[in-house]
Amino acid sequence: MWRESLHILRNALTDRNAPVPPGVIGTATRFGVYRNNVEWGLMNALAEAYPVVLRLTGRDFFDALAQAYTEKNRPASPVLHEYGATFGDFIETFDAAQSLPFLADVARLERYWLEAYHAADHDWLHLSLLSAIPEEDIDHLRLGLHPSLRLFQSRYSAVSIWQAHQVAEFPDLSTIAFEPEHAIMVRPALDVHVHSIAGDAYGFYTRLKAGQRLGRACGDLDQTENGDPSTWLADLFGMGGVVSLDQPDS
Amino acid sequence: MVEGIRTDRAGAGFKPQHFQPIIENKAQAGFFEVHAENYMGAGGPPHARLERLRRDYPLSVHGVGLSIGGAAPLDENHLLRLKAVVDRYDPVLVSEHLAWSTHQSGFMNDLLALPYNAETLILVTDHVDRAQNVLGRQILLENPSSYVTFEVSTFDEVDFIREIQRRTGCGLLLDVNNVVVSCTNHGWDIDDYIGRFPLHAVEEIHLAGHDAREDDNGRPLLIDTHDRAVEDRVMNLFRDVIRLTGPVPSLIEWDTNVPDWPEMMTEIEKISSALRAESIQEVMNDVA
C-alpha cells in the first residue's frame, strides 16, 4: 500500500501542476514545500557543479536550463556530486542555448573537472624512472595514468573561456577566437590542474590512455610543428599524470 | 585521534568553507558532523579535509540518502557506500532520518514524510535493522520536520518512533527544531511531544533555524530551512530537553546562506553555554 502511495507521491512531487495526492492531509502550499525542496536542491546541485556555465548564462537563464534538465533527469543515487553528468549534452539540445555554441563544451569541461576533483588519490612517478629502463624496452612500455586524468577537446575554445573565468569573475571574452582547443587535467594532490595542449599532444595522450604501448602511441609523430612526443611524455610526468610503468612480459 | 564527544562543547555541521578557520583557530567545538553522501567520492579534497579534521575532533556521520521510510528494501549499494564512510572515519555517532527519498531507484533529494501505521512500522523496523546489521553498529534515527500528514496514519509520531526504537534498539537523534516545526505545522502540543518522547534513547540533539510563513488558509507554516541562527523558541526547548536528558552531544545545522566561521562559532557557543549550565545544575543537584 505504501509502495503504491509512494508512486503517486513521487509523481506529484515532480509535476508542478499535479494536485495534492489523495490521502495527504495538507494544503497545496504545504505539499509544495516538498516540491520546492526537491526542485531547489537539484538546481542548486547543478549550480554548484557548473559555476562557469552559471556565470556565462546568468541566474535566470541557468535556472530555466536547470529546471528543464531536472524535469527530464532525476538523480540515480543520493551521491549528488555525480548528478548532472549529462548536462553538457543536454545543453547542446536546448534551443535557447544555441546562441552560445561554446556552452555545452564548457559544461563538459566542468564535469571533467569535478570528476578529477573526486577521483581516487594516487602517488605519481618521476620522469627519472624512465632512465632506469633499457632503451629497447621503452617503446614497449604501457603507462598507467593517474585516476584523475581527463582529456578534453572543444570545438569552441571552451578551455580558454573556462581559464578566463578562473582569474576573473566576469572576464572579457571578446579576444577569444572560438576555435578548436584541447586540454589535459590531472589532480596529482589537492588541486585540479587544467593544461592547454595541442591537438597532436591530445591524440598522443588519448592513445596512451587507451592503453597503447609507448611506441605505438608515438606512431609516426616523431616531430610535428606542435611539439614532439618526448616533450609531451616529459610534460605528462611533470604534471603528475603517470602512476605506473608496466613492462612488457617478453 | 579523539575518542568520545565532550558534552560541554557543542558541535556543528561541517562546511568546507570553515575548514581553515577551524584548524587555524583550534576552534572550541565539541565535534563535527558531516553528511555521509558528501564523502562518497573516491578521493580528493573532501577526504583530505575530513582526515585532517578527525585528527582534532570527534566526528558524527549523518546520512541523508538511505530512505529508511521507503517501501522497497534499502539500496544495498548505497548502504555499502555508507559503510565505507563509517569504516574509514570511525565516527562516534552515525545517524539517519525517519523519512524517504528514493523510490524505484530515483532519488528525490529531500527528506519526505511517511505515514505512521502497522505497514510502515514493519518496513522502517526492517530497514533500521538492516542498516545496523550492515554497518555493524547502532545508528541514531532522527525525528523529521514535516509539512503534511497522511489519512492512513494510525500512530502518533512519538508512539511510532518509540516503537521503532524499542524494536530495533537504535538510538535517537532528537532534532528540537524539527519538533517545533512539525508541532507548529500540525497543531501538536510541544510539551506533550517531548513529554512522551523516549528521551532515554536520545544520544544526540540537533538545533537549526527555520523560516516562518503561512499556508493557503493563513495558518502558520514553519519550514526547516537550516539557513539562519537558532530561534529563541528552539533554544528554550533545547534547555528544557537537556534538563530532562542531561547534557548530550548537540550541534547547530546551518547548511544554506552559511555564515562566516565567527558567526557559526557564536551559535556553537550559545549551545555550549546551555550545555555547561545544565552540567553545573546537575552537580549542584548531586551536592544538594
XYZ file of C-alpha atoms in Angstrom:
538
model
C 0.000 0.000 0.000
C 2.775 2.407 0.908
C 4.519 1.327 -2.269
C 1.538 2.417 -4.386
C 1.195 5.675 -2.460
C 4.891 6.382 -2.949
C 4.430 6.095 -6.674
C 1.662 8.686 -6.653
C 3.608 10.926 -4.269
C 6.738 10.729 -6.375
C 4.830 11.730 -9.493
C 3.097 14.588 -7.712
C 6.428 15.830 -6.369
C 7.948 16.068 -9.819
C 4.949 17.644 -11.558
C 4.301 21.261 -10.641
C 0.741 21.101 -11.930
C -0.276 17.953 -10.085
C -2.827 18.367 -7.277
C -2.087 17.309 -3.706
C -2.359 13.495 -3.859
C -5.360 11.827 -2.231
C -4.760 10.727 1.341
C -2.335 13.568 2.029
C -3.511 15.938 4.751
C -2.153 19.373 3.930
C -2.812 22.282 1.616
C -1.158 22.872 -1.746
C 1.309 25.271 -0.115
C 2.300 22.661 2.444
C 2.756 19.914 -0.128
C 4.525 22.474 -2.294
C 7.275 22.838 0.323
C 8.467 19.345 -0.561
C 8.178 20.024 -4.272
C 10.234 23.199 -3.902
C 12.836 21.435 -1.780
C 13.289 18.720 -4.379
C 13.498 21.156 -7.273
C 15.663 23.711 -5.497
C 18.019 21.008 -4.249
C 18.677 19.640 -7.721
C 19.033 23.054 -9.324
C 21.430 24.038 -6.584
C 23.449 20.864 -7.144
C 23.779 21.823 -10.813
C 24.716 25.416 -9.981
C 27.485 24.156 -7.686
C 28.769 21.699 -10.282
C 28.675 24.210 -13.162
C 29.815 27.577 -11.764
C 31.237 28.878 -15.067
C 28.116 27.912 -17.024
C 26.135 29.810 -14.382
C 28.280 32.924 -14.798
C 28.147 32.712 -18.587
C 24.360 32.467 -18.694
C 23.270 34.472 -15.667
C 20.977 33.161 -12.959
C 17.641 33.396 -14.791
C 18.815 31.581 -17.888
C 20.654 28.997 -15.811
C 17.546 28.328 -13.731
C 15.455 27.787 -16.879
C 18.125 25.463 -18.246
C 18.499 23.598 -14.956
C 14.762 23.280 -14.495
C 14.352 21.794 -17.959
C 17.190 19.389 -17.195
C 15.935 18.312 -13.760
C 12.471 17.594 -15.157
C 13.910 15.005 -17.522
C 16.884 13.805 -15.475
C 16.452 12.670 -11.889
C 19.441 11.679 -9.755
C 20.149 7.965 -9.915
C 21.705 7.941 -6.452
C 21.939 10.119 -3.328
C 25.563 10.951 -4.194
C 24.717 14.339 -5.626
C 28.168 15.241 -6.944
C 27.546 12.520 -9.514
C 24.289 14.162 -10.591
C 24.194 16.135 -13.826
C 26.845 14.198 -15.755
C 24.830 14.649 -18.980
C 24.202 18.370 -18.504
C 26.624 19.302 -21.303
C 24.882 17.010 -23.791
C 21.528 18.414 -22.679
C 22.705 21.997 -23.221
C 23.621 21.100 -26.779
C 19.994 20.152 -27.452
C 18.464 23.089 -25.558
C 17.060 25.531 -28.128
C 17.576 28.675 -26.096
C 21.290 27.839 -25.653
C 22.052 27.668 -29.376
C 23.276 31.274 -29.366
C 26.077 30.178 -27.004
C 27.668 27.339 -29.002
C 30.557 27.018 -26.524
C 28.266 26.488 -23.522
C 27.909 22.711 -23.864
C 31.695 22.308 -24.083
C 32.262 24.494 -21.025
C 29.790 22.295 -19.142
C 31.664 19.156 -20.255
C 34.942 20.657 -19.094
C 33.397 21.492 -15.698
C 32.106 17.921 -15.423
C 35.588 16.526 -16.098
C 36.988 18.939 -13.538
C 34.509 17.666 -10.938
C 35.306 14.050 -11.787
C 39.010 14.787 -11.377
C 38.289 16.548 -8.069
C 36.583 13.451 -6.618
C 38.774 10.835 -8.307
C 40.885 8.406 -6.300
C 44.138 9.725 -4.857
C 47.348 8.196 -6.152
C 51.092 8.724 -5.928
C 52.723 9.578 -9.221
C 56.077 8.740 -10.782
C 59.008 10.955 -11.682
C 60.389 11.058 -15.201
C 63.783 9.904 -13.924
C 62.358 6.398 -13.518
C 62.324 6.117 -17.293
C 66.088 6.394 -17.438
C 66.381 3.147 -15.469
C 64.590 1.280 -18.233
C 66.673 -0.153 -21.096
C 66.148 1.895 -24.211
C 64.976 -1.079 -26.240
C 62.152 -1.647 -23.720
C 60.836 1.908 -23.682
C 58.741 1.557 -26.799
C 57.008 -1.461 -25.285
C 56.045 0.303 -22.055
C 52.412 0.762 -21.156
C 51.826 3.762 -18.887
C 49.361 3.665 -16.019
C 47.784 7.117 -15.845
C 46.531 8.952 -12.773
C 42.896 8.111 -11.858
C 42.050 11.816 -12.033
C 43.462 12.302 -15.534
C 40.918 13.545 -18.084
C 41.401 14.524 -21.725
C 39.168 17.189 -23.149
C 38.539 18.698 -26.553
C 36.297 21.545 -27.629
C 35.297 22.985 -30.958
C 34.703 26.411 -29.418
C 37.593 27.489 -27.166
C 35.964 26.149 -24.017
C 39.394 25.798 -22.403
C 40.222 29.495 -22.842
C 36.756 30.516 -21.713
C 36.974 28.341 -18.612
C 40.509 29.515 -17.810
C 39.487 33.169 -18.164
C 36.809 32.539 -15.524
C 39.401 31.229 -13.087
C 41.120 34.613 -12.919
C 38.115 36.925 -13.239
C 34.506 36.707 -12.145
C 33.183 38.001 -15.468
C 36.127 38.079 -17.920
C 36.197 39.860 -21.262
C 35.703 37.156 -23.885
C 35.986 39.455 -26.907
C 39.544 38.336 -27.682
C 38.662 34.640 -27.709
C 38.747 33.180 -31.199
C 36.257 30.311 -30.772
C 38.395 27.642 -32.356
C 39.192 24.020 -31.547
C 41.095 23.557 -28.277
C 42.399 20.675 -26.211
C 43.286 20.204 -22.579
C 44.537 17.595 -20.151
C 43.605 17.735 -16.494
C 45.180 15.959 -13.553
C 44.840 16.254 -9.789
C 48.198 14.983 -8.522
C 47.458 16.223 -4.988
C 44.607 18.501 -3.918
C 44.289 20.902 -6.850
C 42.945 20.002 -10.258
C 45.349 21.371 -12.895
C 43.976 22.123 -16.345
C 46.696 22.321 -19.007
C 46.051 23.573 -22.532
C 47.637 21.256 -25.078
C 47.965 20.994 -28.841
C 45.764 18.663 -30.835
C 48.654 16.302 -31.597
C 49.502 16.023 -27.907
C 45.817 15.306 -27.231
C 45.969 12.470 -29.744
C 49.147 11.098 -28.157
C 47.698 11.195 -24.618
C 44.453 9.667 -25.865
C 46.339 6.710 -27.280
C 48.273 6.287 -24.037
C 45.060 6.432 -22.038
C 43.568 3.758 -24.294
C 46.424 1.522 -23.179
C 48.602 1.656 -26.278
C 52.289 0.949 -25.789
C 54.535 3.987 -25.903
C 55.991 3.134 -29.297
C 52.601 2.759 -30.927
C 51.207 5.855 -29.209
C 54.021 7.875 -30.754
C 53.141 6.407 -34.125
C 54.677 8.377 -36.947
C 54.567 11.578 -34.872
C 58.339 11.775 -34.451
C 58.137 15.503 -34.673
C 55.271 17.828 -35.563
C 55.007 21.568 -35.768
C 53.278 21.496 -32.373
C 55.912 19.625 -30.461
C 57.231 16.104 -30.182
C 56.268 13.004 -28.216
C 59.313 13.098 -25.952
C 58.316 16.574 -24.744
C 54.707 15.506 -24.260
C 55.880 12.487 -22.318
C 58.061 14.642 -20.072
C 55.125 17.020 -19.592
C 52.870 14.120 -18.648
C 55.316 13.012 -15.932
C 55.812 16.618 -14.881
C 52.121 17.162 -14.235
C 51.897 14.011 -12.106
C 49.971 12.083 -14.715
C 51.867 8.778 -14.661
C 51.364 6.327 -11.807
C 52.872 3.102 -13.155
C 55.166 1.754 -15.855
C 54.054 -1.623 -16.998
C 56.911 -3.553 -18.516
C 56.221 -5.955 -21.312
C 56.278 -9.605 -20.300
C 58.649 -10.648 -23.033
C 42.541 10.713 17.170
C 39.920 11.960 19.580
C 37.788 9.456 21.458
C 34.370 10.462 22.785
C 32.395 13.659 22.418
C 32.627 16.092 25.305
C 29.208 17.332 26.285
C 30.258 20.785 27.491
C 31.033 21.921 23.952
C 28.527 21.903 21.152
C 29.349 20.844 17.627
C 28.397 21.971 14.147
C 27.532 20.593 10.787
C 30.868 20.831 8.958
C 31.085 23.146 5.946
C 34.223 23.005 3.770
C 34.492 26.816 3.744
C 35.043 26.684 7.517
C 37.934 24.236 7.324
C 40.792 26.778 7.507
C 39.431 28.860 10.415
C 38.530 25.714 12.374
C 42.013 24.242 12.054
C 43.930 27.525 12.392
C 41.979 28.749 15.431
C 41.721 25.317 17.034
C 38.029 26.139 17.246
C 36.350 25.385 20.552
C 33.834 22.982 19.094
C 32.961 19.617 20.609
C 32.624 17.697 17.354
C 31.734 17.992 13.702
C 29.049 16.244 11.736
C 29.234 15.536 8.016
C 26.646 14.382 5.548
C 27.805 10.911 4.557
C 26.848 11.423 0.908
C 29.399 14.237 0.517
C 32.203 11.764 1.285
C 31.232 9.002 -1.101
C 33.647 10.101 -3.806
C 36.834 8.071 -4.259
C 39.296 10.719 -3.082
C 40.292 14.338 -3.376
C 39.988 17.395 -1.128
C 36.784 16.327 0.710
C 38.545 13.283 2.136
C 41.775 15.188 2.767
C 39.884 17.784 4.825
C 37.931 15.196 6.766
C 41.077 13.180 7.538
C 42.641 16.346 8.933
C 39.514 17.317 10.863
C 39.275 13.939 12.573
C 42.764 14.319 13.991
C 41.466 17.147 16.180
C 37.764 16.439 16.603
C 35.354 13.551 17.061
C 33.133 13.049 14.037
C 29.496 12.264 13.520
C 28.314 10.824 10.204
C 24.803 11.849 9.232
C 23.223 10.062 6.269
C 20.626 11.845 4.184
C 20.035 9.288 1.437
C 19.235 5.859 2.888
C 15.452 6.288 2.505
C 14.613 4.361 5.663
C 10.948 5.315 5.251
C 10.723 3.959 1.704
C 8.689 0.912 0.735
C 11.422 -1.012 -1.070
C 14.334 -2.737 0.676
C 17.255 -0.390 1.352
C 19.554 0.202 -1.603
C 22.378 -2.181 -0.756
C 24.828 -0.268 -2.927
C 24.133 2.875 -1.000
C 24.337 1.049 2.293
C 27.786 -0.227 1.312
C 28.862 3.307 0.369
C 27.682 4.447 3.800
C 29.572 1.581 5.412
C 32.728 2.604 3.577
C 32.467 6.136 5.005
C 31.723 4.826 8.503
C 34.551 2.279 8.378
C 37.026 4.836 7.088
C 36.285 7.596 9.596
C 35.140 5.557 12.611
C 32.727 8.276 13.793
C 31.439 8.437 17.343
C 27.862 8.797 16.080
C 26.081 7.581 12.946
C 22.579 8.787 12.179
C 19.851 8.721 9.551
C 16.340 10.086 9.118
C 12.814 8.839 9.607
C 11.952 9.821 6.047
C 12.009 8.540 2.484
C 13.908 9.898 -0.501
C 14.235 7.069 -3.007
C 11.515 5.366 -4.988
C 12.232 2.925 -7.809
C 15.878 3.947 -7.954
C 15.032 7.626 -8.453
C 16.486 9.800 -5.684
C 14.267 12.726 -4.634
C 16.838 14.801 -2.798
C 14.604 15.669 0.157
C 13.576 14.094 3.422
C 9.982 13.190 2.657
C 7.211 12.356 5.102
C 5.709 8.905 5.523
C 2.505 7.670 7.149
C 2.759 6.001 10.550
C 0.885 2.703 10.614
C 1.362 -1.047 11.019
C 2.696 -1.414 7.477
C 5.321 1.330 7.690
C 6.272 0.256 11.217
C 7.374 -3.112 9.849
C 9.169 -1.523 6.886
C 11.052 1.024 8.966
C 11.929 -1.576 11.598
C 13.322 -3.872 8.908
C 15.292 -1.025 7.353
C 16.819 0.126 10.636
C 17.704 -3.489 11.475
C 19.311 -3.930 8.068
C 21.309 -0.717 8.353
C 22.558 -1.617 11.838
C 23.472 -5.128 10.703
C 25.432 -3.981 7.676
C 27.145 -1.123 9.487
C 27.820 -3.382 12.454
C 26.814 -0.702 14.939
C 23.931 1.214 16.367
C 22.508 4.095 14.373
C 20.523 7.041 15.631
C 17.197 7.797 13.964
C 16.166 11.448 13.637
C 12.619 12.737 14.091
C 11.546 14.528 10.903
C 10.304 18.007 10.144
C 7.096 17.649 8.155
C 4.547 19.737 6.328
C 1.815 17.188 5.626
C 0.410 14.108 7.355
C -1.484 11.097 5.988
C -5.029 9.856 6.343
C -3.749 6.292 6.662
C -1.620 7.064 9.729
C -2.781 5.191 12.797
C 0.177 6.028 15.035
C 1.116 9.347 16.517
C 4.721 10.309 15.556
C 6.111 9.893 19.062
C 4.445 6.484 19.516
C 5.813 5.404 16.145
C 9.360 6.488 16.996
C 9.149 4.865 20.420
C 8.062 1.589 18.848
C 10.874 1.688 16.239
C 13.377 2.368 18.985
C 12.034 -0.451 21.142
C 12.027 -2.972 18.313
C 15.434 -2.138 16.808
C 17.449 -0.895 19.758
C 18.513 2.095 17.686
C 19.405 5.346 19.370
C 17.552 8.574 18.671
C 18.676 11.903 17.347
C 16.238 14.479 18.671
C 16.075 17.495 16.387
C 14.433 20.138 18.563
C 13.985 22.465 15.597
C 12.086 19.689 13.820
C 9.920 19.281 16.930
C 8.997 22.974 16.832
C 8.463 22.906 13.053
C 6.299 19.771 12.973
C 4.308 20.544 16.118
C 3.523 24.031 14.829
C 2.626 22.785 11.356
C 0.316 20.031 12.598
C -1.051 21.665 15.740
C 0.646 19.151 18.042
C 1.483 20.138 21.621
C 5.264 20.523 22.037
C 5.293 19.726 25.761
C 3.255 16.620 25.113
C 5.607 15.599 22.261
C 8.705 15.960 24.436
C 6.928 14.547 27.499
C 6.173 11.298 25.678
C 9.366 11.124 23.598
C 11.680 8.232 24.586
C 14.346 10.590 25.911
C 16.332 7.736 27.464
C 17.391 6.756 23.922
C 18.406 10.267 22.812
C 22.134 10.302 22.098
C 22.357 13.461 20.033
C 20.428 16.707 19.618
C 20.179 18.935 16.538
C 19.352 22.623 16.546
C 18.781 24.784 13.476
C 16.996 27.824 12.141
C 13.642 27.777 10.384
C 11.524 30.083 8.273
C 8.039 31.179 9.401
C 5.318 31.516 6.764
C 1.603 30.904 6.388
C -0.208 28.273 4.386
C -3.143 28.823 1.973
C -5.527 29.104 4.936
C -3.460 31.643 6.843
C -2.273 29.007 9.312
C 1.347 29.055 10.484
C 3.728 27.071 8.310
C 7.280 26.646 9.585
C 9.889 25.466 7.112
C 13.032 23.646 8.214
C 15.495 25.765 6.246
C 18.824 25.492 8.155
C 19.572 28.942 6.758
C 19.860 31.130 9.867
C 20.639 31.261 13.577
C 18.628 29.153 16.029
C 15.326 30.774 17.066
C 14.892 31.574 20.777
C 11.950 29.233 20.892
C 14.101 26.335 19.718
C 16.919 27.265 22.102
C 14.464 27.352 25.011
C 13.100 23.958 24.067
C 16.686 22.692 23.920
C 17.288 23.885 27.505
C 14.087 22.151 28.623
C 15.142 18.931 26.936
C 18.667 18.745 28.367
C 17.193 19.419 31.801
C 15.479 16.059 31.286
C 18.227 14.174 29.459
C 21.312 15.782 30.935
C 23.948 17.118 28.506
C 24.193 15.097 25.273
C 26.211 15.810 22.104
C 24.408 18.732 20.484
C 25.028 20.718 17.337
C 23.920 23.512 15.054
C 22.991 22.724 11.450
C 23.441 25.701 9.151
C 23.512 24.488 5.546
C 22.197 27.353 3.416
C 23.325 31.001 3.500
C 26.201 29.612 5.531
C 27.776 32.377 7.658
C 31.464 33.059 8.141
C 33.077 30.994 10.850
C 32.860 33.607 13.663
C 29.070 33.740 13.388
C 28.894 29.953 13.328
C 31.103 29.908 16.427
C 28.699 32.296 18.157
C 25.896 29.784 17.626
C 28.073 26.925 18.863
C 28.945 28.952 21.941
C 25.258 29.620 22.699
C 24.547 25.910 22.683
C 27.727 25.192 24.658
C 26.653 27.675 27.343
C 23.327 25.908 27.734
C 25.127 22.560 27.990
C 27.534 23.889 30.644
C 24.713 25.485 32.616
C 22.979 22.111 32.682
C 26.176 20.342 33.781
C 26.603 22.782 36.645
C 22.972 22.326 37.604
C 23.479 18.563 37.716
C 26.486 18.913 40.007
C 24.528 21.283 42.272
C 21.678 18.784 42.420
C 24.088 15.990 43.316
C 25.638 18.091 46.083
C 22.224 19.038 47.433
